[in-house]
Short mmCIF file of C-alpha atoms in Angstrom, two decimals:
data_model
loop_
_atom_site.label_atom_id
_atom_site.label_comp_id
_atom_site.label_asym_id
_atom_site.label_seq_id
_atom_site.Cartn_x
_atom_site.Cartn_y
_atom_site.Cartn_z
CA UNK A 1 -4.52 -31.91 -7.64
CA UNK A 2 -2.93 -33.67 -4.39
CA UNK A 3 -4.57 -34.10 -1.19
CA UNK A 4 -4.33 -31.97 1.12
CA UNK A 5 -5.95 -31.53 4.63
CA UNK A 6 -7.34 -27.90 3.63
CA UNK A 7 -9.41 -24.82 5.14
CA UNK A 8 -11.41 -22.51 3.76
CA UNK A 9 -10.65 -19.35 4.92
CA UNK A 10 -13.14 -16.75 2.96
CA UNK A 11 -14.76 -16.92 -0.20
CA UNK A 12 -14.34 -14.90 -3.36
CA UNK A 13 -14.99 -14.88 -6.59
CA UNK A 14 -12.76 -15.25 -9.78
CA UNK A 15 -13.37 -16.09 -13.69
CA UNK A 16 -12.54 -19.42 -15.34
CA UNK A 17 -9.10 -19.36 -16.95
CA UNK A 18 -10.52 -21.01 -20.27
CA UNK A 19 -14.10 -19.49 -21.11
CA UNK A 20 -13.79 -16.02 -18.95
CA UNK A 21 -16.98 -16.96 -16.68
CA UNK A 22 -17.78 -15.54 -13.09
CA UNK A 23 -17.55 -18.35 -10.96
CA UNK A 24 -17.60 -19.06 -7.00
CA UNK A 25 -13.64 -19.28 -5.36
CA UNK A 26 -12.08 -19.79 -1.55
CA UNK A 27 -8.89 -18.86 -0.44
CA UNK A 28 -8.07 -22.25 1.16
CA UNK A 29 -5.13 -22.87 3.60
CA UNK A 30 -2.58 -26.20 3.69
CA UNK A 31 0.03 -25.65 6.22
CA UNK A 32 1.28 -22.31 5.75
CA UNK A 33 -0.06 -21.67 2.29
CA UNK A 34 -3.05 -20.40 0.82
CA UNK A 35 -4.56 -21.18 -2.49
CA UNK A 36 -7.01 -19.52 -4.42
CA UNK A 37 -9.23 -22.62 -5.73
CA UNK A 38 -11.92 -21.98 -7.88
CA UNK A 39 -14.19 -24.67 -10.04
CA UNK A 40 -16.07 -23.83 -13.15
CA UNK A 41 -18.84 -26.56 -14.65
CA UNK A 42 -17.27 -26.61 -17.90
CA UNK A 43 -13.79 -26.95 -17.37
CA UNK A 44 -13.28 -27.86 -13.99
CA UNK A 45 -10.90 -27.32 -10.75
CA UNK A 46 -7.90 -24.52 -10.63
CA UNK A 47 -5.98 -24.11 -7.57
CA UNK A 48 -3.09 -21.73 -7.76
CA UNK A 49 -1.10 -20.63 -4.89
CA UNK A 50 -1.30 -17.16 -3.76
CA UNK A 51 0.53 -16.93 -0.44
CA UNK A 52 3.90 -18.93 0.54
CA UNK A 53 4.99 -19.54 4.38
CA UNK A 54 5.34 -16.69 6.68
CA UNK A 55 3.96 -13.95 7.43
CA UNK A 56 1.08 -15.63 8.48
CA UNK A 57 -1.69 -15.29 5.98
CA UNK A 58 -4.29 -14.19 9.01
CA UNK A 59 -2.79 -11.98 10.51
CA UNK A 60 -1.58 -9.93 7.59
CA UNK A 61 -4.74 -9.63 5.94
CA UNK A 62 -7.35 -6.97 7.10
CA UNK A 63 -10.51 -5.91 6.08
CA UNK A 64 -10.39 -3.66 2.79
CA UNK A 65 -12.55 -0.10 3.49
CA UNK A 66 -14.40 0.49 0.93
CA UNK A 67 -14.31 4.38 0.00
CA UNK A 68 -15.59 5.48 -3.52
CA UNK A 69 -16.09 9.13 -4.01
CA UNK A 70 -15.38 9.71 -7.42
CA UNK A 71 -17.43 9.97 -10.42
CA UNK A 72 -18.74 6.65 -11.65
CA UNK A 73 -18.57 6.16 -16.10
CA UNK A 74 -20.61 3.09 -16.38
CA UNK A 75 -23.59 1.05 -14.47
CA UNK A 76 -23.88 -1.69 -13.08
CA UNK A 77 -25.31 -4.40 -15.58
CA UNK A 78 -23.59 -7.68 -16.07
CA UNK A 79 -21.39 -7.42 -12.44
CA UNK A 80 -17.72 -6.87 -12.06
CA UNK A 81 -15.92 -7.52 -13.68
CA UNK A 82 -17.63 -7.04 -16.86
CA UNK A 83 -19.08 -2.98 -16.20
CA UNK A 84 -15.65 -2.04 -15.70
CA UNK A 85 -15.30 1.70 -16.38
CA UNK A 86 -15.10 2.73 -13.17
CA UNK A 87 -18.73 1.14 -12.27
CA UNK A 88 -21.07 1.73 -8.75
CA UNK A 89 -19.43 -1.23 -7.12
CA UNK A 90 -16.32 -0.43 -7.42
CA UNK A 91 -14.77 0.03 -3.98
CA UNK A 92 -11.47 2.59 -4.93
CA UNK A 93 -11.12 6.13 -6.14
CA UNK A 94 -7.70 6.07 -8.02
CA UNK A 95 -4.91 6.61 -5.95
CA UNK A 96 -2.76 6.07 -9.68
CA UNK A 97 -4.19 6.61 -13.19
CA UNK A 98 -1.86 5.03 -15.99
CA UNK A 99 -1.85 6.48 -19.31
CA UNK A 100 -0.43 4.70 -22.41
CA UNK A 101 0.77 7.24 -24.98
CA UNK A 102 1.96 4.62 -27.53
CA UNK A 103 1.85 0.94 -28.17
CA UNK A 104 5.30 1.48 -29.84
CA UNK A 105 8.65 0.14 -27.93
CA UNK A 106 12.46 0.10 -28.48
CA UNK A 107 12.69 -3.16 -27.10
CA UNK A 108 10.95 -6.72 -27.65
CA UNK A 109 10.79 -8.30 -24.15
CA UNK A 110 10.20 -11.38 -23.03
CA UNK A 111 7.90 -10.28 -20.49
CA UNK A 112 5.18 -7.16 -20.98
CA UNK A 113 2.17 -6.22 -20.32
CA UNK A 114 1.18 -4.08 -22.57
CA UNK A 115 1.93 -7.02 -25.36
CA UNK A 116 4.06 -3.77 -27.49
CA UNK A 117 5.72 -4.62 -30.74
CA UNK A 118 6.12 -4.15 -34.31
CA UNK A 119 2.42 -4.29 -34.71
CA UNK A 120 1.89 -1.41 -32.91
CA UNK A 121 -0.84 1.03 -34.04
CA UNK A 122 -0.68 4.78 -34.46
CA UNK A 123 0.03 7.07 -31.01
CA UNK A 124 -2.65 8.88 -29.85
CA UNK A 125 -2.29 12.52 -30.84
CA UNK A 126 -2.33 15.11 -28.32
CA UNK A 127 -5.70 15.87 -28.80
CA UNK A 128 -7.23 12.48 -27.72
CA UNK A 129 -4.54 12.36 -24.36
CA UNK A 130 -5.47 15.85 -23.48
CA UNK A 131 -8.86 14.24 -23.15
CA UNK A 132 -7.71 11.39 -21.71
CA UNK A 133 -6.48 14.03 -18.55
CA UNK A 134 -9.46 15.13 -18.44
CA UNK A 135 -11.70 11.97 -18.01
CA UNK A 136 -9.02 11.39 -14.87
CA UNK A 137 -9.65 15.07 -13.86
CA UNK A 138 -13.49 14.19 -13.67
CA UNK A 139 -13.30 10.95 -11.92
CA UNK A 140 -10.25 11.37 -9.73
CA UNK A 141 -9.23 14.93 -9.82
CA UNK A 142 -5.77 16.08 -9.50
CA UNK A 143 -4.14 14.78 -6.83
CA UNK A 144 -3.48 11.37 -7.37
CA UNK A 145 -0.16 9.79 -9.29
CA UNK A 146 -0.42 9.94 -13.40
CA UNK A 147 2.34 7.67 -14.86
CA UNK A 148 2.55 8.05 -18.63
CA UNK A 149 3.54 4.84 -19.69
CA UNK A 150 3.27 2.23 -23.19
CA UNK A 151 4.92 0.34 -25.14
CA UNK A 152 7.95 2.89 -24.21
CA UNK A 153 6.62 6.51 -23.86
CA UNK A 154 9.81 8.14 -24.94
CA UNK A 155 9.73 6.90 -28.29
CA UNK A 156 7.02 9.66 -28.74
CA UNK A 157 9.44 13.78 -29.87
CA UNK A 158 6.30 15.41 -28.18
CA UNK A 159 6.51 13.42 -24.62
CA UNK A 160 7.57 17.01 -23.15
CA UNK A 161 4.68 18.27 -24.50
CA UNK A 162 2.65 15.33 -23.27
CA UNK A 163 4.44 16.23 -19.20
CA UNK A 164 3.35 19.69 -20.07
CA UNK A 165 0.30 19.31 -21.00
CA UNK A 166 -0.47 17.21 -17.30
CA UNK A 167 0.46 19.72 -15.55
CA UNK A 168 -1.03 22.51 -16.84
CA UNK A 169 -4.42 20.48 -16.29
CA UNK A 170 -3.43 20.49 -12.42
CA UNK A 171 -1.58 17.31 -12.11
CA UNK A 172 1.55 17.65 -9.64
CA UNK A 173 2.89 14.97 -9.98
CA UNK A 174 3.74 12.80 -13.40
CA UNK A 175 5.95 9.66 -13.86
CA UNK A 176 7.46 8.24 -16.36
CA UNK A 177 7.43 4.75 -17.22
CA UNK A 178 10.66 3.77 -19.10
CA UNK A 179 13.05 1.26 -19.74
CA UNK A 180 15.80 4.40 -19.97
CA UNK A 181 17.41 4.03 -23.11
CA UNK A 182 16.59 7.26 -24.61
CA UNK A 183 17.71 8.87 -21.47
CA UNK A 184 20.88 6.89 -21.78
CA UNK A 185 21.77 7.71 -24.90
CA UNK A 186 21.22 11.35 -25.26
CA UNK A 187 22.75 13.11 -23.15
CA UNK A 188 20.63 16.50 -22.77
CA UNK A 189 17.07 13.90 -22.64
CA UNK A 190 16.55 14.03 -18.67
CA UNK A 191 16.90 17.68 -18.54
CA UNK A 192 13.96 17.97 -20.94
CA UNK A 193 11.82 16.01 -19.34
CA UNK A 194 12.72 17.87 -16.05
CA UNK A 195 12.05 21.08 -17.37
CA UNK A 196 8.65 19.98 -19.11
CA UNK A 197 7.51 18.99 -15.35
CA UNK A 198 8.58 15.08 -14.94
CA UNK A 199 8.86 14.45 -11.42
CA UNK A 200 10.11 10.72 -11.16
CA UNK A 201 10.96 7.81 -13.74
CA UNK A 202 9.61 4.33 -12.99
CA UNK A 203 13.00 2.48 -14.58
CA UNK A 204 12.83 -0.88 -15.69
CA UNK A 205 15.53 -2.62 -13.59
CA UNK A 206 16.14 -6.38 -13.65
CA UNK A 207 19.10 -6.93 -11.93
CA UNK A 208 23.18 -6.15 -11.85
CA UNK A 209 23.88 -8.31 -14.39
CA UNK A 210 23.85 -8.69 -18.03
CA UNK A 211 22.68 -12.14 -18.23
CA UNK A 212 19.32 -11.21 -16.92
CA UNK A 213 18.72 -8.43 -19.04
CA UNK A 214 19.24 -10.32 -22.08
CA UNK A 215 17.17 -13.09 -20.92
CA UNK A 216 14.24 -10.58 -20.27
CA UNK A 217 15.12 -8.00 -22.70
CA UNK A 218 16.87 -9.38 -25.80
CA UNK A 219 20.47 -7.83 -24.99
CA UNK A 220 22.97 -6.01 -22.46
CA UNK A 221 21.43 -3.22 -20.90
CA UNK A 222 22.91 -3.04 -17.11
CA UNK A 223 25.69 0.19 -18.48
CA UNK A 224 22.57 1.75 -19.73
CA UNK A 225 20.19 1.38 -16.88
CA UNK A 226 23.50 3.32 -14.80
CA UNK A 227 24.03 5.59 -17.20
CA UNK A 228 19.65 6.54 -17.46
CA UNK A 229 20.12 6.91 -13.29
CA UNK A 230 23.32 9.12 -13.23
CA UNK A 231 21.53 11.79 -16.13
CA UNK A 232 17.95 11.79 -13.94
CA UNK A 233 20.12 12.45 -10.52
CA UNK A 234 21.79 15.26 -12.75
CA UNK A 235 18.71 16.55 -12.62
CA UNK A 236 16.48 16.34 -10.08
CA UNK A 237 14.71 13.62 -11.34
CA UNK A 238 13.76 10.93 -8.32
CA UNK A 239 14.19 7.00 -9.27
CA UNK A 240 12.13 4.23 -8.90
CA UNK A 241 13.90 0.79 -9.94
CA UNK A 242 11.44 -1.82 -10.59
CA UNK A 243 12.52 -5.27 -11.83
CA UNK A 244 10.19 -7.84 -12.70
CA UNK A 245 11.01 -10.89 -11.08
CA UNK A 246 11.10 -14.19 -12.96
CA UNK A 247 11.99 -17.42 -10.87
CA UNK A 248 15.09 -19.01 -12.24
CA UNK A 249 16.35 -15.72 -14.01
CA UNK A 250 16.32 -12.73 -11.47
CA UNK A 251 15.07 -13.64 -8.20
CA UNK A 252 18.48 -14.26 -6.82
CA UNK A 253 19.60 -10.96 -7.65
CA UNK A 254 16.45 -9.12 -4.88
CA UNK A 255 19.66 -8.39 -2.33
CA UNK A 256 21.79 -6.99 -4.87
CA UNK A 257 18.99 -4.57 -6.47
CA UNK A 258 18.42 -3.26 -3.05
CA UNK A 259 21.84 -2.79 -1.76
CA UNK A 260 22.87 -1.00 -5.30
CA UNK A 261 19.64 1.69 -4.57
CA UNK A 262 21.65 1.87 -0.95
CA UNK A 263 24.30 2.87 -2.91
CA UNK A 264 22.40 5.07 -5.40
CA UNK A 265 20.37 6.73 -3.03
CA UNK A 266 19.44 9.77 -2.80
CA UNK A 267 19.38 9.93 -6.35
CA UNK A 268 17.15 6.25 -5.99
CA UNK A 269 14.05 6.59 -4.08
CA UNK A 270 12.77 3.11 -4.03
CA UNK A 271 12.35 -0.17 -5.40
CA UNK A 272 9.15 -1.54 -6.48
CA UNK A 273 9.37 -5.45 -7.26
CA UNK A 274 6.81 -6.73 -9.47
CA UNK A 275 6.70 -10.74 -9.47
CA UNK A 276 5.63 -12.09 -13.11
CA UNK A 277 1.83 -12.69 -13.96
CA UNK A 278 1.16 -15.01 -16.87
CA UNK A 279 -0.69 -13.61 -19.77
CA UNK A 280 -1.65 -14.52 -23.09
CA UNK A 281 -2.02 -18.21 -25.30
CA UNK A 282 -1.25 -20.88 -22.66
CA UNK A 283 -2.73 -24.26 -22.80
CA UNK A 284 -1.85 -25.41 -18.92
CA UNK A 285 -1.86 -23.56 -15.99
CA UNK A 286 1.31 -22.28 -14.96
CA UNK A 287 3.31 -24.32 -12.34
CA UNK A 288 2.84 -23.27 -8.30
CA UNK A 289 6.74 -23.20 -8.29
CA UNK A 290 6.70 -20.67 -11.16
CA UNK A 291 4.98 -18.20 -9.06
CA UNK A 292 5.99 -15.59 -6.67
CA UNK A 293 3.74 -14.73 -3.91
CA UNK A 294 4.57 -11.69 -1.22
CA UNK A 295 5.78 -13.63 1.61
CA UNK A 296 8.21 -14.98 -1.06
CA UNK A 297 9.77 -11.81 -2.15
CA UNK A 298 9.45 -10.43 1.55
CA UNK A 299 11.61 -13.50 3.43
CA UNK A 300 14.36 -13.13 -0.14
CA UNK A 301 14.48 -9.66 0.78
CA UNK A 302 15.55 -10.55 4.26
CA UNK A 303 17.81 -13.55 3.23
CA UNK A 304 19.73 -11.21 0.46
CA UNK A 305 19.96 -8.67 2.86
CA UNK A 306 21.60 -10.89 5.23
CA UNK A 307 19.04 -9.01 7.76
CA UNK A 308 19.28 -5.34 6.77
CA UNK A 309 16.06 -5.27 6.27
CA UNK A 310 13.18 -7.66 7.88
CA UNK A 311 10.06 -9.08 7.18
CA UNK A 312 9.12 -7.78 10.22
CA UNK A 313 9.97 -4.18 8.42
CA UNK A 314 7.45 -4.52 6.05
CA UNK A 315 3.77 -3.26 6.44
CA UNK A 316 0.27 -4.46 4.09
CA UNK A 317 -1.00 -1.63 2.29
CA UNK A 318 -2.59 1.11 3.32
CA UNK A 319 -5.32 1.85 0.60
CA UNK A 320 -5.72 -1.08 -2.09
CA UNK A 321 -6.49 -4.46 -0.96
CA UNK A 322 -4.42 -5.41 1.80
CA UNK A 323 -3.34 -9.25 -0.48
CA UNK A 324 -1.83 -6.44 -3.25
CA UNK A 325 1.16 -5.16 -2.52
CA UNK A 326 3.79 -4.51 1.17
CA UNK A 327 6.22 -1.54 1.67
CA UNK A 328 8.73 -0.67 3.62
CA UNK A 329 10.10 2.71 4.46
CA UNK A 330 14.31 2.79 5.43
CA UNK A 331 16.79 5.07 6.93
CA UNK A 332 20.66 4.68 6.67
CA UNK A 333 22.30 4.99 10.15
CA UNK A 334 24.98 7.24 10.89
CA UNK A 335 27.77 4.20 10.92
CA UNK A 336 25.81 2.01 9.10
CA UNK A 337 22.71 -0.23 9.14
CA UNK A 338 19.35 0.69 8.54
CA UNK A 339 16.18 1.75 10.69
CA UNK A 340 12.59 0.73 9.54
CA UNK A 341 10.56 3.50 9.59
CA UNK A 342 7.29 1.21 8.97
CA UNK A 343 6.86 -2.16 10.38
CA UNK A 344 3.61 -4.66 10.01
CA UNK A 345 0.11 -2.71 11.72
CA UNK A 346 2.81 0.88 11.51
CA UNK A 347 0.07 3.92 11.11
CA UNK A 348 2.62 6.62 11.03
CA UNK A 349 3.57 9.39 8.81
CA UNK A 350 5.79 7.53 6.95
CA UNK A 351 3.73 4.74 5.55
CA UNK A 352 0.87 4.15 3.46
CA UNK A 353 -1.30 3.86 6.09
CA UNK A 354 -3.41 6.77 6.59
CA UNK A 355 -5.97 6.77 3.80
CA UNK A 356 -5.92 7.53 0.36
CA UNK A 357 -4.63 11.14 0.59
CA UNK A 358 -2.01 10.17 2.99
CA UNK A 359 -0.79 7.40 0.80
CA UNK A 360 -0.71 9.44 -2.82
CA UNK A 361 0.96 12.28 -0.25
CA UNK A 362 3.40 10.19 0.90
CA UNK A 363 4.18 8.45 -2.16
CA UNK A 364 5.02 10.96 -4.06
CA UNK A 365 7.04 12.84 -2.23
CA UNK A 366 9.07 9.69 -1.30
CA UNK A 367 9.26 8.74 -5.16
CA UNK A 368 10.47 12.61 -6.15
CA UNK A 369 14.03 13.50 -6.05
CA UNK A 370 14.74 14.97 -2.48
CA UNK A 371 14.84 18.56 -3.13
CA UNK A 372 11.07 18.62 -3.17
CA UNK A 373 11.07 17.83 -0.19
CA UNK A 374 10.56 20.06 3.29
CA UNK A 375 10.29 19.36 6.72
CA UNK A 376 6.63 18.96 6.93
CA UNK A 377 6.91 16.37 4.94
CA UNK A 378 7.51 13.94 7.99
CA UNK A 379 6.10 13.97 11.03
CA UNK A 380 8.20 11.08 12.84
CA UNK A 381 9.96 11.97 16.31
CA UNK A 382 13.55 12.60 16.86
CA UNK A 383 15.45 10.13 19.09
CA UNK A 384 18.59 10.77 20.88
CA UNK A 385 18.63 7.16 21.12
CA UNK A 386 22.39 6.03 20.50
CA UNK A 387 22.17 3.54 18.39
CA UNK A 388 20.63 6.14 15.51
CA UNK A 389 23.04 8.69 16.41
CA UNK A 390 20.02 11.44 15.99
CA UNK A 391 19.86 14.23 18.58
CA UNK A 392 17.76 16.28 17.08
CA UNK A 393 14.93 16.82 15.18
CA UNK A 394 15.64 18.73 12.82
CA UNK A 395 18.92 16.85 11.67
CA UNK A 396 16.56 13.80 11.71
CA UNK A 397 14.03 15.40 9.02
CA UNK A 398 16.78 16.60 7.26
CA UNK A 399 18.48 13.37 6.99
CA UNK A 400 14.62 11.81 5.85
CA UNK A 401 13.75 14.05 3.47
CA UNK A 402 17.55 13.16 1.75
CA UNK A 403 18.32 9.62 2.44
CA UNK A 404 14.96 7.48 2.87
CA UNK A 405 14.36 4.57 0.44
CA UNK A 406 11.34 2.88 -0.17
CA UNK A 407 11.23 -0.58 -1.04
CA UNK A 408 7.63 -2.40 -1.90
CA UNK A 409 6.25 -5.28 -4.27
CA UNK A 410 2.93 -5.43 -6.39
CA UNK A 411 1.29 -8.42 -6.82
CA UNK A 412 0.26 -8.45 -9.79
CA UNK A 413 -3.23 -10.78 -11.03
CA UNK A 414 -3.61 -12.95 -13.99
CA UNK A 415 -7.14 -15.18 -15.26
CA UNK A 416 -5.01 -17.96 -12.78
CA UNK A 417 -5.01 -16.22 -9.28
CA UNK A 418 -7.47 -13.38 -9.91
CA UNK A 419 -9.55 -11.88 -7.09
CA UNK A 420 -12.16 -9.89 -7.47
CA UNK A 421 -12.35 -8.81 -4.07
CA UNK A 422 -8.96 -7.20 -4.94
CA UNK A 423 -10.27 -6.37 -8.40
CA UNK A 424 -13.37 -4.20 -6.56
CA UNK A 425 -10.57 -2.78 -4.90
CA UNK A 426 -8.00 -1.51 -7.20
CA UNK A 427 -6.69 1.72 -6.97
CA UNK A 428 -4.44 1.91 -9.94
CA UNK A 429 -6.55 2.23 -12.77
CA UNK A 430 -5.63 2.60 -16.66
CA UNK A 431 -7.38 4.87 -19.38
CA UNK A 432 -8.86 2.66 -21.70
CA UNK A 433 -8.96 4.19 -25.28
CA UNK A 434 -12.47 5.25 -24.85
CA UNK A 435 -11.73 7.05 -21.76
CA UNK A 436 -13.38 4.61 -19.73
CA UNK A 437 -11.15 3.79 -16.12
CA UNK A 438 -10.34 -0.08 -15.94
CA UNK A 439 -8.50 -1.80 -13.11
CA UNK A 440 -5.05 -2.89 -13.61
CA UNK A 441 -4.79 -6.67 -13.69
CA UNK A 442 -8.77 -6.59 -15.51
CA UNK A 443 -7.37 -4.12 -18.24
CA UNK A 444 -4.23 -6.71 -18.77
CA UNK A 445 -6.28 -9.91 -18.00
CA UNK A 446 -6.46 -12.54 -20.57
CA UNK A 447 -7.41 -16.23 -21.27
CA UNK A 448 -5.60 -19.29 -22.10
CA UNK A 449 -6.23 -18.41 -25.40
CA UNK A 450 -5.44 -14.57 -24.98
CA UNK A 451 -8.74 -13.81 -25.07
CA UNK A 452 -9.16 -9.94 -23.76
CA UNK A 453 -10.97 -8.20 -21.23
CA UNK A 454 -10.79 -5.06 -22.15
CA UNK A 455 -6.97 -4.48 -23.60
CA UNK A 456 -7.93 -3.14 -27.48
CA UNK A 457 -11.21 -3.51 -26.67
CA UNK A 458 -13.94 -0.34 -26.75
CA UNK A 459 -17.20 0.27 -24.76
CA UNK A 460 -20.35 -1.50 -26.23
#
């Protein structure tokens, strides 16, 4: 590695990118960076970069609160994260469950977590997923986010049945995760979903442009991804455009993502940027420049924006680990321009701020289409201030509930740059096959030589 005149900030702990071992780690500055560094016996020194430039690393992070009132599957025997399921040290109830309903997918991307493809196994029959709900009902109860998700969920006829089936258990909100195809191409598809309950899609969105989507995706896909929003506005389904960025193939394209959900909104409720992680057979450790950290995305957002929106607009989380994920919250001026409803160390009603309740609250009413919305859903003062043009407040909540967009990034882990600080304090948790509740980034984690966690792995 080069020399550097480096300081350790706090210590972690992370496993070794070759044999999967828990070993010691620091988050170590040099100039305005941080790197995770870590050093197994066996295989030596990583050091992978984690945080870019401004906003300064200390001052965004804050302590985690550690808040776990659900009902614990497995024990504590070989330490996280190896008990995963959820265990006693865990530090998060779920604020978001993920459910995969097949490993089938109408696309073969470059880029997926959930590896999906022609080797796909059989779906899980209805059966098995109803029990699936309720393992989430017993250790999270109702009233967090479910996002039914793959491979590509609507490649399953009985998906209604699948919404329906949700929400009849007591879930009020469900999301769909989809690249939008099927919704493209038939035309009566959203209204079915809508009817069996679906509240929001999660749309795969690249970018404006062609040449992206058949770099990630394998072909053209931009007319469709229009075409999937225009049939979910239709009806009353809310939006969420999340593009995976890739340096070199999308990243340029953050300011034109965000100023087309302008455009969209209300019908688009947000953007949710999700820089790439590296998974699967790699020999070498993926290049520093290759990487996206938050600060990155945040000061591109501000750059592509030409200002519109600030890094000084943007807030750390309010329930998972604070090095996760940033929002935003955004209201279109009368005239133009924009005014932050959130800003960095914000605790009002319109951020994620307030706890875990709060933030589920919040969320999903932001990420539903605005008719579910009322005035109590905000609790943020009127201003007669000119510049806003707002005299009162109810033509200020009315103009919320309508025209606010969210825009946020998750920071996704791989074996590289994984924390398990963060990992103790995931709150987006998948349903393994067995039923057990596994972390995110541990259920997708792999090796250099895609050697698995947990992904098609059972309890032993």
């Amino acid at each position: 590695m080069d020399s550097c005149n480096c300081e350790t900030v706090s210590d972690t702990e992370s496993l070794c990118p070759l044999c999967l071992a828990k070993i010691p780690a620091t988050r170590e500055t040099s100039g305005n960076d941080v790197f995770l560094v870590k050093k197994c016996p066996e295989h030596g020194e990583f050091r992978t970069i984690i945080w870019r430039g401004g906003p300064e690393f200390r001052g965004w992070k804050r302590k985690s609160r550690a808040v776990r009132t659900g009902v614990c599957q497995t024990e504590s025997v070989s330490g996280c994260p190896f008990d995963c399921g959820i265990c006693p040290s865990h530090r998060k109830n779920a604020c978001t469950v993920v459910i995969e309903v097949t490993s089938r997918c109408n696309l073969r991307c470059a880029v997926c977590f959930a590896d999906s493809g022609a080797d796909a196994g059989p779906d899980p029959d209805l059966t098995v997923i109803g029990e699936w709900y309720r393992r989430v009902l017993e250790t999270s109860g109702p009233d967090i986010i479910v996002q039914l998700s793959g491979g590509e969920p609507t490649v399953r006829d009985d998906l209604p049945a699948i919404i329906e089936m949700g929400r009849s258990l007591g879930f009020s909100f469900i999301q769909v995760n989809t690249n939008g195809l099927r919704i493209a191409e038939e035309k009566n598809y959203a209204t079915v979903l809508r009817r069996a309950g679906a509240a929001s899609v999660f749309l795969q969105f690249d970018g404006t442009e062609d040449n992206i989507y058949r770099s990630l995706r394998g072909r053209p896909l931009y007319a469709a991804k229009q075409r999937a929003i225009e049939r979910c506005a239709e009806n009353g389904i809310g939006v969420v455009l999340v593009p995976t960025l890739v340096p070199g193939v999308n990243t340029h394209a953050i300011g034109s993502i965000i100023k087309l959900a302008l455009e969209l909104s209300p019908a688009v409720r947000g953007v949710h940027f999700q820089p790439v992680g590296y998974f699967g057979r790699s020999p070498d450790a993926p290049d520093n420049n290759r990487r996206l950290t938050l600060p990155d995305v945040m000061r591109a957002i501000e750059e592509q924006t030409d200002g519109l929106m600030r890094v000084a607009d943007f807030s750390p989380p309010g329930w998972e680990n604070t090095l996760c994920s940033f929002h935003g919250t955004f209201l279109p001026k009368p005239g133009g321009g924009l005014q932050s409803l959130t800003s960095h160390g914000a605790n009002g009603c319109c951020s994620t701020d307030g706890g875990e309740a709060h933030a589920v609250s919040f969320t999903a009413r932001q990420w539903s289409a605005p008719s579910s919305a009322t005035k109590s859903d905000c609790c943020c003062t009127a201003s007669s201030d000119s510049d806003t043009g707002i005299e009162t407040l109810d033509g200020f909540l009315d103009r919320v509930k309508t025209r606010m967009l969210s825009v946020s990034c998750m920071a996704f882990q791989d074996v590289w740059n994984l924390d398990l600080e963060r990992a103790r304090d995931c709150c987006i948790h998948v349903v393994a096959p067995d039923g057990r509740m596994i972390p995110f980034c541990l259920y997708n984690l792999t090796s250099v030589r895609g050697e698995r966690l947990y992904r098609g792995k059972h309890a032993t």
